């Protein structure tokens, strides 16, 4: 089940304007080049920002996401016809032989259920060609990123064309490591509607993730630092033998 910020049509439509800086994707574009990947599976593609960047570079892309509202936003964007969009998750894929599978923007943490996580790793491996790679990021638990998720630090008002002013903020609901639950609130000035979206993330330790990858037949090639968030993220690079 996708969180409401991705699955609710009104919230999916404002997701990109509320988070316009996607400089975090530059590292994934460089990795795509580094691995000479020409066929990419974008797991948890959301509104399609990364998938469309790849497609613009001539890469063959499959984007999969459980939130239909987010996929509708992606399909409405220029160039969307160059991407194969699939409603579902990594267990709902047709036979593929991609060079690279990605989970950007901490998608891996959003797969909080252990069984779903294991199925995702297996589904991604099945989609890779032999020698293909899985790349994803996850926050370093010791940095306790959730301590920064306060209303005071996040409260913002954004003017969105065709929508009007939207005020948004985040608040912590529960911290029970390795799980952290928080709530985003969105207030629409145009009609006064207030919508909320609750999310739970799992903060996995590096050793746990390495063990999970090895258990599902991957070879862990590297664990890197996120160049735009040094010391705050693990970036895992795993290969299907």
XYZ file of C-alpha atoms in Angstrom:
241
model
C 0.000 0.000 0.000
C 1.359 3.400 -0.985
C 1.242 6.331 1.422
C -1.389 8.996 0.730
C 1.236 11.546 -0.337
C 1.781 9.290 -3.367
C -1.618 7.588 -3.712
C -4.096 10.436 -3.160
C -4.686 12.182 -6.516
C -4.652 15.687 -5.066
C -1.422 15.056 -3.164
C 0.312 13.212 -6.002
C -0.384 16.201 -8.245
C 1.572 18.558 -5.959
C 4.403 16.185 -5.031
C 6.880 17.589 -7.565
C 6.213 21.298 -6.881
C 6.675 20.715 -3.153
C 10.035 18.987 -3.722
C 11.491 20.574 -6.867
C 15.197 20.063 -6.095
C 16.120 16.586 -7.340
C 19.860 17.013 -7.298
C 19.971 13.681 -5.450
C 19.353 11.970 -8.796
C 22.628 13.206 -10.311
C 24.542 10.423 -8.560
C 22.200 7.821 -10.059
C 22.670 9.271 -13.532
C 26.436 9.044 -13.082
C 26.109 5.436 -11.893
C 24.034 4.620 -14.953
C 26.887 5.906 -17.096
C 29.524 4.178 -14.964
C 27.778 0.834 -15.408
C 27.019 1.465 -19.101
C 23.382 0.612 -18.362
C 21.091 0.803 -21.377
C 18.064 -0.910 -19.785
C 16.947 0.292 -16.342
C 14.193 -0.713 -13.930
C 13.139 2.155 -11.637
C 11.469 0.569 -8.588
C 9.191 3.001 -6.766
C 9.354 5.424 -9.686
C 6.678 7.719 -8.220
C 5.899 10.645 -10.502
C 8.564 9.509 -12.939
C 11.247 12.166 -12.505
C 14.225 9.784 -12.666
C 12.695 7.502 -15.293
C 12.114 10.456 -17.604
C 15.638 11.781 -17.083
C 16.953 8.401 -18.182
C 14.603 8.226 -21.153
C 15.819 11.645 -22.330
C 19.325 10.135 -22.448
C 18.166 7.285 -24.677
C 17.954 4.662 -21.938
C 15.214 2.026 -22.141
C 13.274 2.408 -18.874
C 10.622 0.481 -16.982
C 9.060 2.363 -14.061
C 7.022 0.485 -11.461
C 5.084 1.956 -8.548
C 2.149 0.856 -6.340
C 0.614 4.351 -6.335
C -1.650 4.722 -9.353
C -2.128 8.450 -8.747
C 1.633 9.017 -8.982
C 1.806 6.988 -12.186
C -1.002 9.109 -13.628
C 1.128 12.196 -12.953
C 4.122 10.510 -14.609
C 2.125 9.477 -17.669
C 0.929 13.061 -18.177
C 4.462 14.454 -18.442
C 6.219 15.229 -21.741
C 8.190 12.236 -23.003
C 6.288 9.743 -20.871
C 5.587 7.574 -23.914
C 9.255 6.579 -23.936
C 8.875 4.828 -20.559
C 7.059 1.573 -19.829
C 4.948 2.248 -16.726
C 3.748 -0.620 -14.517
C 1.287 -0.305 -11.643
C 2.556 -2.585 -8.884
C 5.829 -3.450 -7.189
C 8.918 -5.523 -7.885
C 6.876 -8.716 -7.571
C 4.492 -7.674 -10.381
C 7.003 -7.484 -13.213
C 6.974 -9.268 -16.556
C 10.172 -11.056 -17.595
C 12.935 -8.471 -17.879
C 16.694 -8.504 -18.388
C 17.729 -5.041 -17.308
C 21.274 -3.838 -16.744
C 20.373 -1.823 -13.672
C 17.592 -1.702 -11.073
C 17.314 1.382 -8.868
C 15.477 2.520 -5.752
C 16.057 6.264 -5.461
C 14.953 8.754 -2.802
C 15.012 6.278 0.090
C 12.395 4.027 -1.517
C 14.188 1.120 0.171
C 13.328 2.523 3.608
C 9.662 2.888 2.688
C 9.514 -0.897 2.219
C 9.315 -1.328 5.968
C 7.748 -4.791 6.167
C 10.515 -7.451 6.283
C 8.637 -9.883 4.028
C 7.936 -7.181 1.435
C 11.591 -6.168 1.578
C 12.752 -9.722 0.894
C 10.294 -10.048 -1.990
C 11.515 -6.748 -3.430
C 15.139 -7.901 -3.391
C 14.119 -11.155 -5.063
C 11.967 -9.398 -7.653
C 14.753 -6.981 -8.511
C 17.240 -9.841 -8.858
C 14.874 -11.736 -11.157
C 14.556 -8.637 -13.350
C 18.335 -8.209 -13.728
C 20.389 -9.874 -16.410
C 23.378 -11.877 -15.125
C 25.996 -9.282 -14.270
C 23.350 -6.584 -13.792
C 23.314 -4.294 -10.758
C 20.930 -3.116 -8.053
C 21.588 0.350 -6.613
C 19.738 2.052 -3.761
C 20.253 4.432 -0.882
C 19.220 4.335 2.760
C 19.811 6.729 5.632
C 22.508 5.953 8.206
C 20.587 5.092 11.415
C 23.268 6.558 13.682
C 22.659 10.003 12.205
C 19.091 9.955 13.609
C 17.671 11.973 10.713
C 14.188 11.884 12.251
C 15.263 14.344 14.932
C 15.234 17.011 12.212
C 11.687 16.187 11.092
C 9.837 18.888 13.010
C 7.098 21.313 12.106
C 9.394 24.233 12.883
C 11.982 23.098 10.357
C 9.571 21.992 7.626
C 6.647 24.431 7.685
C 6.436 26.080 4.276
C 3.912 27.775 2.031
C 4.191 27.014 -1.681
C 2.363 28.744 -4.526
C 1.512 26.110 -7.128
C 0.189 27.100 -10.572
C -3.383 25.941 -11.062
C -3.676 24.926 -7.415
C -2.978 27.998 -5.359
C -1.185 28.268 -2.046
C -0.434 25.040 -0.160
C 0.992 24.996 3.328
C 2.808 21.818 4.357
C 4.700 20.521 7.365
C 5.889 17.279 8.958
C 5.614 15.984 12.525
C 6.951 12.837 14.183
C 4.302 10.355 15.305
C 6.382 7.516 16.725
C 10.027 6.541 17.048
C 10.478 2.836 17.769
C 13.789 1.962 16.095
C 14.246 0.594 13.542
C 10.818 2.041 12.632
C 10.033 5.755 12.488
C 6.544 7.063 11.712
C 5.785 10.648 10.727
C 2.849 12.638 9.344
C 2.794 15.243 6.585
C -0.045 17.773 6.647
C -1.162 19.715 3.577
C -3.491 22.730 3.851
C -5.007 24.028 0.596
C -5.820 27.742 0.750
C -8.140 27.605 -2.269
C -10.892 25.599 -0.554
C -9.599 25.056 2.987
C -9.152 21.309 2.606
C -6.569 19.738 4.901
C -5.095 16.347 3.996
C -2.607 14.230 5.929
C -0.297 11.395 4.957
C 1.362 9.021 7.435
C 4.570 7.201 6.529
C 6.725 4.606 8.278
C 10.363 4.085 7.376
C 12.719 1.299 8.449
C 16.251 2.357 9.350
C 18.400 -0.688 8.561
C 22.011 -1.015 9.617
C 24.637 -1.523 6.939
C 25.441 -5.054 8.105
C 21.774 -6.075 7.990
C 21.400 -4.867 4.411
C 24.596 -6.578 3.293
C 23.356 -9.844 4.807
C 19.966 -9.459 3.095
C 21.602 -8.850 -0.255
C 23.905 -11.849 0.056
C 20.982 -14.039 1.170
C 19.180 -13.171 -2.071
C 22.087 -14.024 -4.322
C 23.729 -10.636 -4.753
C 27.408 -9.799 -4.551
C 27.895 -6.518 -2.678
C 30.359 -4.600 -4.837
C 30.475 -1.354 -2.899
C 28.834 0.726 -0.193
C 29.346 4.393 -0.997
C 28.618 7.760 0.501
C 25.871 9.855 -1.062
C 27.818 12.730 -2.659
C 25.098 15.288 -1.930
C 24.629 14.129 1.699
C 28.070 13.053 2.943
C 27.968 10.882 6.039
C 24.187 10.674 6.023
C 23.403 7.921 3.509
C 24.610 4.488 2.483
C 24.522 3.864 -1.274
C 24.585 0.142 -1.990
C 25.912 -1.232 -5.264
C 25.126 -4.958 -5.612
C 25.566 -7.279 -8.596
C 23.676 -10.331 -9.750
C 26.394 -12.908 -10.578
